[in-house]
Short mmCIF file of C-alpha atoms and ligand atoms in Angstrom, two decimals:
data_model
loop_
_atom_site.label_atom_id
_atom_site.label_comp_id
_atom_site.label_asym_id
_atom_site.label_seq_id
_atom_site.Cartn_x
_atom_site.Cartn_y
_atom_site.Cartn_z
CA MET A 1 111.21 66.42 81.40
CA SER A 2 107.81 65.35 82.68
CA ALA A 3 107.59 62.60 80.06
CA GLN A 4 110.30 60.64 81.87
CA TYR A 5 108.49 60.65 85.18
CA PRO A 6 105.09 59.42 86.22
CA SER A 7 102.92 62.47 86.91
CA GLU A 8 100.29 62.42 89.62
CA ASN A 9 98.73 65.73 88.70
CA GLU A 10 95.50 64.05 87.54
CA GLU A 11 93.50 67.21 86.98
CA PRO A 12 95.88 70.13 86.51
CA MET A 13 93.16 72.61 85.57
CA ARG A 14 91.05 71.93 88.61
CA TYR A 15 92.93 74.57 90.59
CA ASN A 16 93.60 78.14 89.57
CA ALA A 17 95.46 81.22 90.79
CA TRP A 18 95.90 84.74 89.45
CA PHE A 19 97.30 88.16 90.36
CA ALA A 20 94.84 90.50 92.07
CA ALA A 21 95.20 94.12 93.15
CA GLN A 22 95.63 94.53 96.91
CA ASP A 23 92.94 97.22 97.00
CA ASN A 24 90.57 95.68 94.46
CA PRO A 25 90.17 91.87 94.27
CA ASP A 26 88.20 92.19 91.02
CA GLU A 27 91.21 93.63 89.23
CA ARG A 28 92.85 90.39 88.06
CA TYR A 29 95.65 89.30 85.74
CA PRO A 30 96.90 85.86 84.68
CA LEU A 31 100.12 84.79 86.45
CA THR A 32 101.79 84.59 83.04
CA GLU A 33 101.22 88.27 82.31
CA VAL A 34 104.15 90.69 82.73
CA VAL A 35 102.57 92.92 85.37
CA TYR A 36 103.78 94.02 88.83
CA TYR A 37 101.48 96.86 89.91
CA SER A 38 97.76 97.44 90.01
CA GLN A 39 96.10 100.34 88.20
CA SER A 40 96.27 102.37 91.39
CA GLY A 41 100.02 101.68 91.64
CA GLY A 42 99.78 99.20 94.53
CA LEU A 43 101.30 95.72 94.70
CA LEU A 44 99.64 92.64 93.29
CA GLU A 45 98.99 89.49 95.32
CA VAL A 46 98.60 85.92 94.13
CA VAL A 47 95.07 84.79 94.91
CA HIS A 48 93.97 81.16 94.81
CA ASP A 49 90.59 79.66 93.98
CA MET A 50 89.85 78.69 97.59
CA GLU A 51 86.51 77.14 96.64
CA ALA A 52 88.26 74.60 94.46
CA LEU A 53 90.85 73.91 97.19
CA ARG A 54 88.06 73.32 99.73
CA GLN A 55 86.78 70.41 97.62
CA ARG A 56 89.52 68.33 99.23
CA SER A 57 89.25 67.80 102.98
CA ALA A 58 92.02 68.77 105.39
CA GLN A 59 92.86 65.10 105.85
CA GLU A 60 93.06 64.53 102.08
CA TRP A 61 95.49 67.43 101.75
CA ARG A 62 97.63 66.13 104.59
CA ASP A 63 97.71 62.66 103.04
CA LEU A 64 98.61 64.04 99.61
CA PHE A 65 101.42 66.21 101.00
CA GLU A 66 102.77 63.34 103.11
CA ARG A 67 102.78 60.98 100.13
CA ARG A 68 104.90 63.39 98.09
CA TRP A 69 107.21 64.63 100.87
CA MET A 70 110.91 64.22 100.00
CA ARG A 71 110.36 61.62 97.26
CA THR A 72 111.54 61.80 93.65
CA ILE A 73 108.39 62.01 91.52
CA TRP A 74 108.75 65.06 89.29
CA PRO A 75 108.24 67.76 90.43
CA TYR A 76 106.48 66.80 93.68
CA GLY A 77 109.60 65.73 95.56
CA SER A 78 110.41 69.42 95.91
CA GLY A 79 109.19 70.91 99.19
CA VAL A 80 107.65 73.71 97.13
CA TRP A 81 106.12 71.70 94.27
CA GLY A 82 104.85 69.03 96.66
CA LYS A 83 102.32 71.77 97.49
CA LYS A 84 101.82 72.77 93.87
CA GLU A 85 98.03 73.19 94.07
CA TRP A 86 98.48 75.74 96.88
CA VAL A 87 101.49 77.46 95.33
CA CYS A 88 101.25 77.76 91.56
CA PRO A 89 98.85 75.33 89.88
CA ILE A 90 99.03 77.02 86.47
CA VAL A 91 102.54 75.81 85.54
CA ASP A 92 102.85 72.66 83.44
CA ASP A 93 104.98 70.05 85.19
CA GLY A 94 107.29 70.10 82.17
CA ASN A 95 108.03 73.81 82.66
CA VAL A 96 108.92 73.52 86.33
CA VAL A 97 112.55 74.45 87.06
CA SER A 98 113.41 72.81 90.36
CA MET A 99 116.41 71.57 92.32
CA PHE A 100 114.10 69.86 94.82
CA GLU A 101 114.41 72.79 97.18
CA GLY A 102 112.63 72.88 100.54
CA GLY A 103 112.24 69.95 102.89
CA THR A 104 114.98 71.47 105.04
CA ASN A 105 115.71 70.10 108.47
CA LEU A 106 113.91 71.36 111.55
CA PHE A 107 115.92 70.36 114.59
CA TRP A 108 115.61 70.56 118.35
CA ALA A 109 118.29 72.97 119.58
CA GLU A 110 118.30 71.33 122.99
CA ARG A 111 121.50 72.77 124.48
CA LEU A 112 120.95 76.27 123.15
CA GLY A 113 117.37 76.22 124.44
CA ALA A 114 118.51 75.08 127.88
CA GLU A 115 121.09 77.84 127.98
CA LEU A 116 118.45 80.43 127.07
CA GLY A 117 115.97 78.99 129.58
CA ILE A 118 113.39 77.30 127.34
CA ASP A 119 112.65 73.60 126.79
CA ASP A 120 111.36 73.47 123.26
CA LEU A 121 113.55 75.55 120.94
CA TRP A 122 113.76 74.47 117.29
CA ILE A 123 115.71 75.81 114.34
CA LYS A 124 114.38 75.53 110.77
CA LEU A 125 117.50 75.47 108.66
CA CYS A 126 116.37 77.08 105.42
CA GLY A 127 120.01 77.67 104.49
CA ASN A 128 120.50 73.94 103.88
CA SER A 129 119.37 74.53 100.34
CA HIS A 130 120.89 74.48 96.90
CA THR A 131 122.19 78.08 96.89
CA GLY A 132 122.47 78.30 100.68
CA SER A 133 119.45 80.43 101.54
CA PHE A 134 115.63 80.29 101.60
CA LYS A 135 115.57 82.38 98.40
CA ASP A 136 115.48 79.11 96.40
CA LEU A 137 111.90 78.53 97.57
CA GLY A 138 110.61 81.61 95.76
CA MET A 139 112.94 81.50 92.80
CA THR A 140 111.87 78.03 91.65
CA VAL A 141 108.32 79.38 91.26
CA LEU A 142 109.31 82.59 89.53
CA ILE A 143 111.65 80.94 87.01
CA SER A 144 109.13 78.18 86.31
CA VAL A 145 106.47 80.78 85.46
CA VAL A 146 108.99 82.57 83.23
CA ARG A 147 109.65 79.33 81.40
CA GLN A 148 105.90 78.84 80.98
CA MET A 149 105.60 82.41 79.61
CA MET A 150 108.41 81.77 77.14
CA ALA A 151 106.76 78.50 76.05
CA GLU A 152 103.62 80.55 75.41
CA GLY A 153 105.60 82.92 73.18
CA LYS A 154 106.11 85.91 75.51
CA PRO A 155 109.18 87.88 74.32
CA ILE A 156 111.23 87.71 77.54
CA ARG A 157 114.96 88.36 76.99
CA ALA A 158 116.20 88.09 80.56
CA VAL A 159 115.21 88.07 84.24
CA ALA A 160 116.67 90.74 86.56
CA CYS A 161 116.84 91.54 90.27
CA ALA A 162 118.39 93.90 92.79
CA SER A 163 119.85 91.93 95.66
CA THR A 164 121.58 92.00 99.01
CA GLY A 165 123.29 88.80 97.85
CA ASP A 166 121.09 85.75 98.26
CA THR A 167 118.34 86.64 95.77
CA SER A 168 120.93 87.12 93.02
CA ALA A 169 122.57 83.78 93.87
CA ALA A 170 119.22 82.00 93.58
CA LEU A 171 118.14 83.88 90.44
CA ALA A 172 121.43 83.19 88.65
CA CYS A 173 121.34 79.52 89.62
CA TYR A 174 117.74 78.81 88.59
CA GLY A 175 118.20 80.86 85.44
CA ALA A 176 121.25 78.79 84.57
CA ALA A 177 119.33 75.56 85.22
CA ALA A 178 116.60 76.73 82.83
CA GLY A 179 118.93 78.29 80.23
CA ILE A 180 117.37 81.74 80.78
CA PRO A 181 119.69 84.82 80.85
CA THR A 182 119.85 86.69 84.18
CA ILE A 183 120.98 90.17 85.25
CA VAL A 184 121.80 91.00 88.87
CA PHE A 185 122.26 94.42 90.47
CA LEU A 186 124.39 94.34 93.64
CA PRO A 187 125.43 97.14 95.99
CA LYS A 188 129.18 97.29 95.42
CA GLY A 189 131.24 95.98 98.34
CA LYS A 190 128.17 95.16 100.45
CA VAL A 191 127.69 91.44 99.81
CA SER A 192 129.83 88.55 101.04
CA VAL A 193 132.43 86.94 98.77
CA ALA A 194 130.41 83.73 98.60
CA GLN A 195 127.31 85.69 97.54
CA LEU A 196 129.24 87.64 94.91
CA VAL A 197 130.85 84.61 93.34
CA GLN A 198 127.62 82.62 93.00
CA PRO A 199 126.00 84.71 90.20
CA ILE A 200 129.42 85.10 88.57
CA ALA A 201 129.84 81.33 88.49
CA HIS A 202 126.33 80.80 87.11
CA GLY A 203 127.01 83.14 84.19
CA ALA A 204 124.72 86.03 85.15
CA LEU A 205 125.43 89.57 83.99
CA VAL A 206 126.66 90.95 87.33
CA LEU A 207 126.38 94.72 87.80
CA ALA A 208 128.00 96.05 90.98
CA LEU A 209 126.62 99.55 91.53
CA ASP A 210 128.07 102.26 93.69
CA THR A 211 124.97 102.52 95.92
CA ASP A 212 123.06 100.53 98.55
CA PHE A 213 120.29 97.95 98.06
CA ASP A 214 117.58 100.59 97.96
CA GLY A 215 119.52 102.39 95.19
CA CYS A 216 119.83 99.15 93.18
CA MET A 217 116.11 98.56 93.63
CA ARG A 218 115.24 101.95 92.14
CA ILE A 219 117.33 101.23 89.05
CA VAL A 220 116.03 97.71 88.49
CA ARG A 221 112.45 98.96 88.70
CA THR A 222 113.17 101.38 85.86
CA ILE A 223 115.01 98.82 83.75
CA THR A 224 112.24 96.24 84.08
CA ALA A 225 109.62 98.70 82.83
CA ASP A 226 110.85 97.17 79.55
CA GLN A 227 108.52 94.16 79.11
CA GLY A 228 111.36 92.02 77.79
CA ILE A 229 113.22 92.07 81.13
CA TYR A 230 111.24 90.34 83.85
CA LEU A 231 111.53 91.51 87.46
CA ALA A 232 112.49 88.86 90.02
CA ASN A 233 112.36 90.91 93.23
CA SER A 234 109.86 89.96 95.90
CA LEU A 235 107.54 92.80 95.00
CA ASN A 236 106.73 90.18 92.37
CA SER A 237 104.46 88.01 94.50
CA LEU A 238 105.32 84.81 92.62
CA ARG A 239 108.34 84.65 94.95
CA ILE A 240 106.10 84.93 98.00
CA GLU A 241 104.09 81.91 96.81
CA GLY A 242 107.14 79.65 96.94
CA GLN A 243 108.44 81.11 100.19
CA LYS A 244 105.13 80.58 101.96
CA THR A 245 105.84 76.84 102.04
CA VAL A 246 108.26 77.41 104.95
CA GLY A 247 105.35 77.85 107.38
CA ILE A 248 103.53 74.87 105.88
CA GLU A 249 106.64 72.70 106.22
CA ILE A 250 107.15 73.64 109.87
CA VAL A 251 103.59 72.59 110.68
CA GLN A 252 103.95 69.40 108.64
CA GLN A 253 107.22 68.53 110.40
CA PHE A 254 105.41 68.81 113.75
CA ASP A 255 102.80 66.33 112.50
CA TRP A 256 100.44 69.13 111.50
CA GLN A 257 100.61 71.01 114.80
CA ALA A 258 101.37 74.73 114.90
CA PRO A 259 104.15 75.83 117.29
CA ASP A 260 103.58 78.71 119.74
CA TRP A 261 106.11 81.09 118.20
CA ILE A 262 107.93 81.54 114.90
CA ILE A 263 110.76 84.09 114.84
CA ILE A 264 111.96 85.30 111.46
CA PRO A 265 114.52 87.95 110.45
CA GLY A 266 113.07 90.64 108.18
CA GLY A 267 114.58 93.10 105.69
CA ASN A 268 112.50 93.64 102.57
CA LEU A 269 109.77 91.79 104.51
CA GLY A 270 108.59 89.51 101.72
CA ASN A 271 109.50 86.46 103.76
CA THR A 272 107.56 87.62 106.82
CA ALA A 273 104.51 88.11 104.60
CA ALA A 274 105.09 84.71 102.97
CA LEU A 275 105.34 82.92 106.31
CA GLY A 276 102.01 84.38 107.35
CA ASN A 277 100.33 83.58 104.03
CA GLY A 278 101.28 79.91 104.22
CA LEU A 279 100.04 79.59 107.78
CA SER A 280 96.81 81.42 106.94
CA MET A 281 96.13 78.99 104.13
CA LEU A 282 96.63 76.04 106.50
CA HIS A 283 94.15 77.66 108.86
CA GLU A 284 91.57 78.52 106.21
CA LEU A 285 91.63 75.02 104.76
CA GLY A 286 91.27 73.45 108.19
CA LEU A 287 94.70 71.79 108.52
CA ILE A 288 95.41 73.68 111.77
CA ASP A 289 92.97 75.15 114.25
CA ARG A 290 95.18 77.75 115.92
CA LEU A 291 97.82 80.18 114.72
CA PRO A 292 101.32 80.63 116.09
CA ARG A 293 102.49 84.12 117.01
CA ILE A 294 105.02 85.62 114.61
CA VAL A 295 108.01 87.70 115.63
CA CYS A 296 109.79 89.71 112.95
CA ALA A 297 113.37 90.49 113.99
CA GLN A 298 115.22 93.45 112.48
CA ALA A 299 118.76 94.71 112.76
CA GLU A 300 118.83 97.92 114.80
CA HIS A 301 120.74 99.51 111.91
CA ALA A 302 117.91 98.73 109.47
CA ASN A 303 114.74 98.87 111.57
CA PRO A 304 111.94 100.80 109.80
CA LEU A 305 109.36 98.13 110.71
CA TYR A 306 110.43 98.13 114.36
CA ARG A 307 109.97 101.90 114.48
CA ALA A 308 106.51 101.55 112.94
CA TYR A 309 105.66 98.81 115.46
CA LEU A 310 106.47 101.22 118.31
CA THR A 311 103.69 103.49 116.99
CA GLY A 312 101.23 100.56 116.86
CA PHE A 313 101.76 100.60 113.06
CA GLU A 314 100.14 104.05 112.95
CA ARG A 315 103.15 105.60 111.26
CA TYR A 316 105.68 104.08 108.90
CA GLU A 317 108.65 105.93 107.50
CA ALA A 318 111.42 104.65 105.25
CA ILE A 319 114.88 105.21 106.73
CA SER A 320 118.40 105.16 105.41
CA ALA A 321 119.76 101.79 106.55
CA ARG A 322 123.18 101.79 108.21
CA PRO A 323 125.78 99.06 107.68
CA THR A 324 125.09 95.84 109.56
CA ALA A 325 126.76 92.44 109.62
CA ALA A 326 123.30 91.15 108.74
CA SER A 327 123.85 92.50 105.23
CA ALA A 328 120.91 90.67 103.62
CA ILE A 329 118.52 92.73 105.73
CA GLN A 330 120.26 96.08 105.39
CA ILE A 331 117.16 97.65 103.84
CA GLY A 332 115.64 100.98 104.80
CA ASP A 333 112.60 101.03 102.51
CA PRO A 334 111.13 97.51 102.47
CA VAL A 335 108.95 96.73 99.46
CA SER A 336 106.61 94.39 101.36
CA VAL A 337 106.07 96.55 104.44
CA SER A 338 102.27 96.70 104.06
CA ARG A 339 102.09 92.95 103.46
CA ALA A 340 104.17 92.29 106.58
CA ILE A 341 102.11 94.63 108.77
CA ARG A 342 98.92 92.87 107.68
CA VAL A 343 100.44 89.51 108.62
CA LEU A 344 101.77 90.72 111.97
CA GLN A 345 98.39 92.15 112.90
CA HIS A 346 96.70 88.87 111.99
CA PHE A 347 99.20 86.75 113.96
CA ASP A 348 99.32 88.85 117.14
CA GLY A 349 102.83 89.65 116.01
CA ILE A 350 105.77 91.38 117.63
CA VAL A 351 108.67 93.25 116.05
CA GLU A 352 111.98 93.17 117.91
CA GLN A 353 115.41 94.52 117.02
CA ALA A 354 119.00 93.45 117.64
CA SER A 355 122.17 95.53 117.86
CA GLU A 356 125.39 94.46 116.17
CA GLN A 357 126.64 93.30 119.57
CA GLU A 358 123.51 91.26 120.26
CA LEU A 359 123.33 89.59 116.86
CA ALA A 360 127.01 88.68 116.81
CA ASP A 361 126.99 87.18 120.31
CA ALA A 362 123.72 85.33 119.65
CA ALA A 363 125.17 83.74 116.50
CA ALA A 364 128.34 82.77 118.38
CA ARG A 365 126.37 81.20 121.25
CA ALA A 366 124.31 79.21 118.75
CA ASP A 367 127.51 77.99 117.07
CA ARG A 368 128.84 76.86 120.45
CA SER A 369 125.87 74.53 120.74
CA GLY A 370 126.35 73.01 117.30
CA ALA A 371 124.38 75.35 115.05
CA TYR A 372 126.21 77.46 112.46
CA ALA A 373 124.24 80.66 112.38
CA CYS A 374 124.44 83.35 109.72
CA PRO A 375 124.19 86.94 111.06
CA HIS A 376 120.49 87.18 110.11
CA THR A 377 119.76 84.08 112.13
CA GLY A 378 121.76 85.84 114.86
CA VAL A 379 119.25 88.71 114.69
CA ALA A 380 116.35 86.26 115.13
CA LEU A 381 118.10 84.50 118.01
CA ALA A 382 118.90 87.79 119.72
CA ALA A 383 115.23 88.78 119.48
CA THR A 384 114.27 85.39 120.95
CA ILE A 385 116.67 85.94 123.86
CA LYS A 386 115.11 89.35 124.57
CA LEU A 387 111.54 88.00 124.53
CA ILE A 388 112.50 85.14 126.86
CA GLY A 389 114.15 87.69 129.14
CA ARG A 390 110.95 89.73 129.27
CA GLY A 391 108.84 86.68 130.07
CA ILE A 392 106.86 87.01 126.85
CA ILE A 393 108.15 83.70 125.52
CA LYS A 394 107.55 81.12 128.28
CA LYS A 395 109.77 78.22 129.32
CA SER A 396 107.47 75.51 127.94
CA ASP A 397 106.49 77.32 124.72
CA ARG A 398 107.36 75.64 121.44
CA VAL A 399 109.56 78.14 119.62
CA VAL A 400 110.84 77.90 116.03
CA VAL A 401 113.62 80.20 114.84
CA ILE A 402 113.87 80.46 111.08
CA SER A 403 117.50 80.30 109.99
CA THR A 404 117.53 82.03 106.62
CA ALA A 405 120.98 81.25 105.21
CA HIS A 406 123.88 78.88 105.69
CA GLY A 407 126.59 80.17 108.03
CA LEU A 408 129.24 79.17 105.48
CA LYS A 409 128.14 82.06 103.26
CA PHE A 410 129.32 84.46 105.95
CA SER A 411 132.82 83.24 106.80
CA ARG A 412 134.25 86.78 106.92
CA PHE A 413 131.74 87.72 109.64
CA LYS A 414 132.70 84.67 111.69
CA VAL A 415 136.44 85.09 111.21
CA ASP A 416 136.19 88.77 112.17
CA TYR A 417 134.16 87.89 115.25
CA HIS A 418 136.65 85.32 116.49
CA GLU A 419 139.56 87.65 115.74
CA SER A 420 137.72 90.40 117.68
CA ALA A 421 137.78 92.55 114.54
CA LEU A 422 134.07 93.30 114.08
CA ARG A 423 133.28 96.99 114.29
CA ASP A 424 131.40 98.10 117.42
CA VAL A 425 131.36 94.55 118.78
CA VAL A 426 133.09 93.02 121.81
CA SER A 427 133.52 89.35 120.93
CA ASN A 428 132.34 87.81 124.19
CA TYR A 429 132.46 84.27 122.84
CA ALA A 430 135.61 84.55 120.72
CA ASN A 431 137.60 81.36 120.24
CA PRO A 432 140.71 82.35 118.30
CA PRO A 433 143.19 79.64 117.31
CA LEU A 434 146.29 79.46 119.52
CA GLU A 435 149.63 79.65 117.78
CA LEU A 436 152.28 77.52 119.45
CA PRO A 437 155.78 76.32 118.73
CA ALA A 438 156.00 72.71 117.51
CA ASP A 439 156.81 71.58 121.03
CA THR A 440 155.02 68.70 122.80
CA ASP A 441 155.33 70.18 126.29
CA ALA A 442 153.91 73.53 125.26
CA VAL A 443 151.03 71.76 123.52
CA ARG A 444 150.32 69.53 126.51
CA ARG A 445 150.34 72.48 128.89
CA VAL A 446 147.76 74.35 126.80
CA ILE A 447 145.52 71.29 126.49
CA ASP A 448 145.62 70.68 130.25
CA GLU A 449 144.80 74.31 130.99
CA ARG A 450 141.90 74.35 128.60
CA MET A 451 140.40 71.04 129.74
CA GLU A 452 140.68 72.10 133.36
CA ALA A 453 138.91 75.38 132.62
CA ALA A 454 136.16 73.44 130.83
CA THR A 455 135.42 71.25 133.87
CA LYS A 456 135.19 74.21 136.27
C1 PLP B 501 116.60 87.84 101.95
C2 PLP B 501 117.10 87.44 103.27
C3 PLP B 501 116.47 87.83 104.46
C4 PLP B 501 115.31 88.76 104.51
O1 PLP B 501 114.16 88.37 103.82
P1 PLP B 501 113.14 89.53 103.37
O2 PLP B 501 112.11 88.84 102.60
O3 PLP B 501 113.94 90.51 102.56
O4 PLP B 501 112.66 90.16 104.65
C5 PLP B 501 116.96 87.36 105.65
N1 PLP B 501 118.05 86.57 105.70
C6 PLP B 501 118.68 86.18 104.59
C7 PLP B 501 119.88 85.32 104.71
C8 PLP B 501 118.23 86.61 103.34
O5 PLP B 501 118.89 86.23 102.23
#
């Protein structure tokens, strides 16, 4: 593939990255080794050669990233691979599997902000992506490394993940693009129709198990102890490397200025960790001189991090998550909890929660102002509303809400809301269609009534 495109990666070996044990930075592995845990059983992190990265000045990095942003030179037109040196420098350009993910729109939600009482509210629409969620950002990195491993002769038969819906959609899609077999484990009946049909359409082996996400996760961990089946869940920190570009993009889109707040919904908590890692790298390499505060927003029905936050992160306990409309974050035992706590402590972070009522109304209010919010984005918006109400987020603060998936993936949730059929929710902003006879007078009467009500 790379042969057809001019490559600007003049010195590919100048930068390096590897896996390192969380508790022992000297315990290292190449990124192309099939390894997920350190000798002590902890998680591995991707570590970059920061000395090499410091050889370029902050301004040189900004210029390089701007030159590549949203163009077509392979693979740098991707929002992720445009930052290749910071993300995964060890992959050959020819092994990159990319759909030019990232580069999603960050827009000023002027009317919604005004309604909530703040002037500078922005939404980063990560769901405007190939498979409809931010999971593409991490999956392009993971599948590219798998392709590199296979090129180097590693005997990988398939890539597998447990999923609340969006990870499996991204895995199946990127696997299909690369011609690599994929296996997805889904909690039966707990993902949306759109999420279920995506891996089916992409030809994955789809296993719907009679358990919840945490149950699927336990099984996939056992299955991937077989070296021939590679694990694609976010405990594999290759995913985190791609996802960390979301924070870098937000800063880039504000002309390299950090906002005051970034609010992100959290379930397995890999994305919260990734957001922090990207911003930390910007800070360490001198591209920004102050950090935003990070708010992780959880569903009240799946809130182990919120409970830990209430103890000042002294105590953490896994819980059994209850059903929530925010199904992608219905997780009681998040894999990346220690990573997320580290990030929240570094970013003067806050954890907030949202009830089913709060998340559903918040999503509906956002839709009324022209957004189209998935339930997880509803959780983040509900947390934002609470923090504004408490005076913690101020009127003039610049606030970015990360929208994690496209609302169109959650049509059932929206239909149920507007039909007042969501469990435990009063649909305060319902707008059901009116059924009328095919009669001009009846139609006119209804229009007049509605328009009059709107001008009151
Ligand atoms: C995966 C996902 C999340 C949660 O991300 P974590 O890394 O698991 O915290 C939130 N929203 C959507 C739509 C997702 O697919």
